[in-house]
Amino acid sequence: MGFNLILFYVFAAIAVGTTLLVVVQSNPVHSVLLLIGSFIGLAGLYVLLEAPFVAVIQIIVYAGAIMVLFLFVVMLLNAPREEIVRSSMLESGATRAVGGLLALAFAAELAWALTRSRTLAMSRAGETPAFSVPQIGQRIFQEYGFAFEATSILILVAMVGAITLAGRNLSKNGQGPNG
Amino acid sequence: MINPVAIAQIVILLFVFVMLLSSAAGMVYMERKVAARIQQRMGPTLVGPYGLLQPLADIIKLAMKEDVRPKAADPILFALAPIISAATAFTAFAVVPFGAETTFFGLLDQPVPLQVADVNVAILWVFAVTSMGVYGIVLAGWSSNSKYSLLGALRSSAQMISYELSYGMALAAVLVLAGTMSIRGIVEAQSGGLLDVSRWFLWIQPIGFFIFMTAGVAETNRAPFDFPEAEQELVAGYHTEYSSMSFAMFFLAEYINMVTVSAIATSLYLGGWNGPILPDWLGWIWFLAKVGFLLFFYVWMRWTLPRYRYDQLMAFGWKFLLPLSVVNLLATAAGVLYFGL
């Protein structure tokens, strides 16, 4: 058990540390990479929870596919280094009070969630959690088949919409989608 | 008292690491020799007998060179990119088994598998690690702050993302046949039959094997799909600005990726360590022979086929390979469902 506990703290430190750095440091490309680091730390935690499938999907979908898209957008827009904005409006007493209140509310919610987490079971009552790939597959395609198909149709519609929007602008300039 | 099985696993880990490093050196030698023979030259002959020490000379030459970093480059990412490339190349090999379970001639009480980690999501692991490999190339191109590097990186990542789909579909067809995601399980599903050969998945998945190898060549950025480093257009692509050992790390990553793709193709389609004549505990010889042949095939193809044009590559990937892999997956699934393959 001791070794797993050490690993837990290592992965937790990676996840929390990189997430903090995403916000704190100002270079947008570095932020994207640190977010990937945070996802990998999370994937490590999933492995410790004996959910290797979730861990690998976390890396493929979030750290792999989605963050590549983020990286491309940040790189190709050539986003500049973020400047720290100093203005009288941001430093007035009223904005500080509102910000402080929001922070307090978040802290209270977090504390509430942490105290409740012990009473919440891992899954709904009467259901055994699915760990292995065949179990997860059977759940998705049998019990939750409708929800799964509905989600995929939603994503398909979004894709067709994106292509239509992108293609319309191109043809106005006298170029086809392949031009 | 330390568990002897744990020691054996650490020894296997170190062995795989050293073997991968030396396989890259071996590949450099083979690449030079085969290329030379195809072009009716002799290749390296001066360093050592038959030029066998040539890779060593290459490494020394690279290590002695000055490590140049462009002034406008992002220093952290410029240093990080080759590390990501090399690290992902090594990590992917962790789940590949290269022999049957063994007790090392009775040295251990219980048999250990000849591989670094036998995980039940091995195929997905390979897929996840390859998708992380894209970052090494993209970051190398962007952090160099040079137009050739950036163009090379963009091309390369577009190519890798496009061919990853067909790659995954070909893998899925094998999963359906074997009913497991563990690569060891897939190899064991191919054992037995006539001469230990007749149950290889190659015979029922010839199209899958073709798709896997084609996508594998595109994934590893090798000729005829070596666009990221098309010399005539892009100087050297994403690693234009790299020199000395940081260049060597990209070089290493490319060769190790080739070894990994060949090893996975061997395990998935060519029966892994299964083969006639040799007993089970010598199965790793079959494994090495098959991987070696596929690596030779890689080099052979590079010096035989001319490079595609970039739009041809994209059209081939999206309009031919991807539909073919979908049909292959559907046909395999139908075969398993209705005929119990």
Short mmCIF file of C-alpha atoms in Angstrom, two decimals, chain A residues 19 23-24 29-30 35 49 55 57 60 69 71 73 77 80 109 111 115 124 128 134 139-140 142 161 163 171 176-177:
data_model
loop_
_atom_site.label_atom_id
_atom_site.label_comp_id
_atom_site.label_asym_id
_atom_site.label_seq_id
_atom_site.Cartn_x
_atom_site.Cartn_y
_atom_site.Cartn_z
CA THR A 19 -3.01 23.28 -13.15
CA VAL A 23 -3.24 30.04 -14.60
CA VAL A 24 -0.17 31.67 -13.06
CA VAL A 29 1.60 27.82 -25.47
CA HIS A 30 3.21 26.86 -22.17
CA LEU A 35 -2.73 21.51 -19.06
CA LEU A 49 -8.13 3.80 -8.83
CA ALA A 55 -7.00 6.56 -17.80
CA ILE A 57 -9.27 7.31 -22.78
CA ILE A 60 -6.33 9.71 -26.04
CA LEU A 69 -6.66 21.35 -31.33
CA LEU A 71 -2.33 23.95 -29.35
CA VAL A 73 -5.44 27.40 -32.32
CA LEU A 77 -3.41 32.71 -33.98
CA PRO A 80 0.92 36.96 -27.58
CA GLU A 109 -18.70 25.05 -2.04
CA ALA A 111 -15.49 22.48 1.53
CA THR A 115 -17.30 16.78 3.37
CA ARG A 124 -25.86 4.44 -8.09
CA THR A 128 -21.90 -2.77 -9.60
CA PRO A 134 -16.12 -5.60 -22.00
CA ARG A 139 -23.16 -0.96 -20.35
CA ILE A 140 -22.76 1.67 -23.07
CA GLN A 142 -27.08 -2.08 -24.03
CA GLY A 161 -22.73 22.51 -39.26
CA ILE A 163 -18.22 22.29 -42.38
CA SER A 171 -17.36 29.97 -51.90
CA GLY A 176 -14.48 25.99 -53.43
CA PRO A 177 -13.75 24.07 -50.25
#
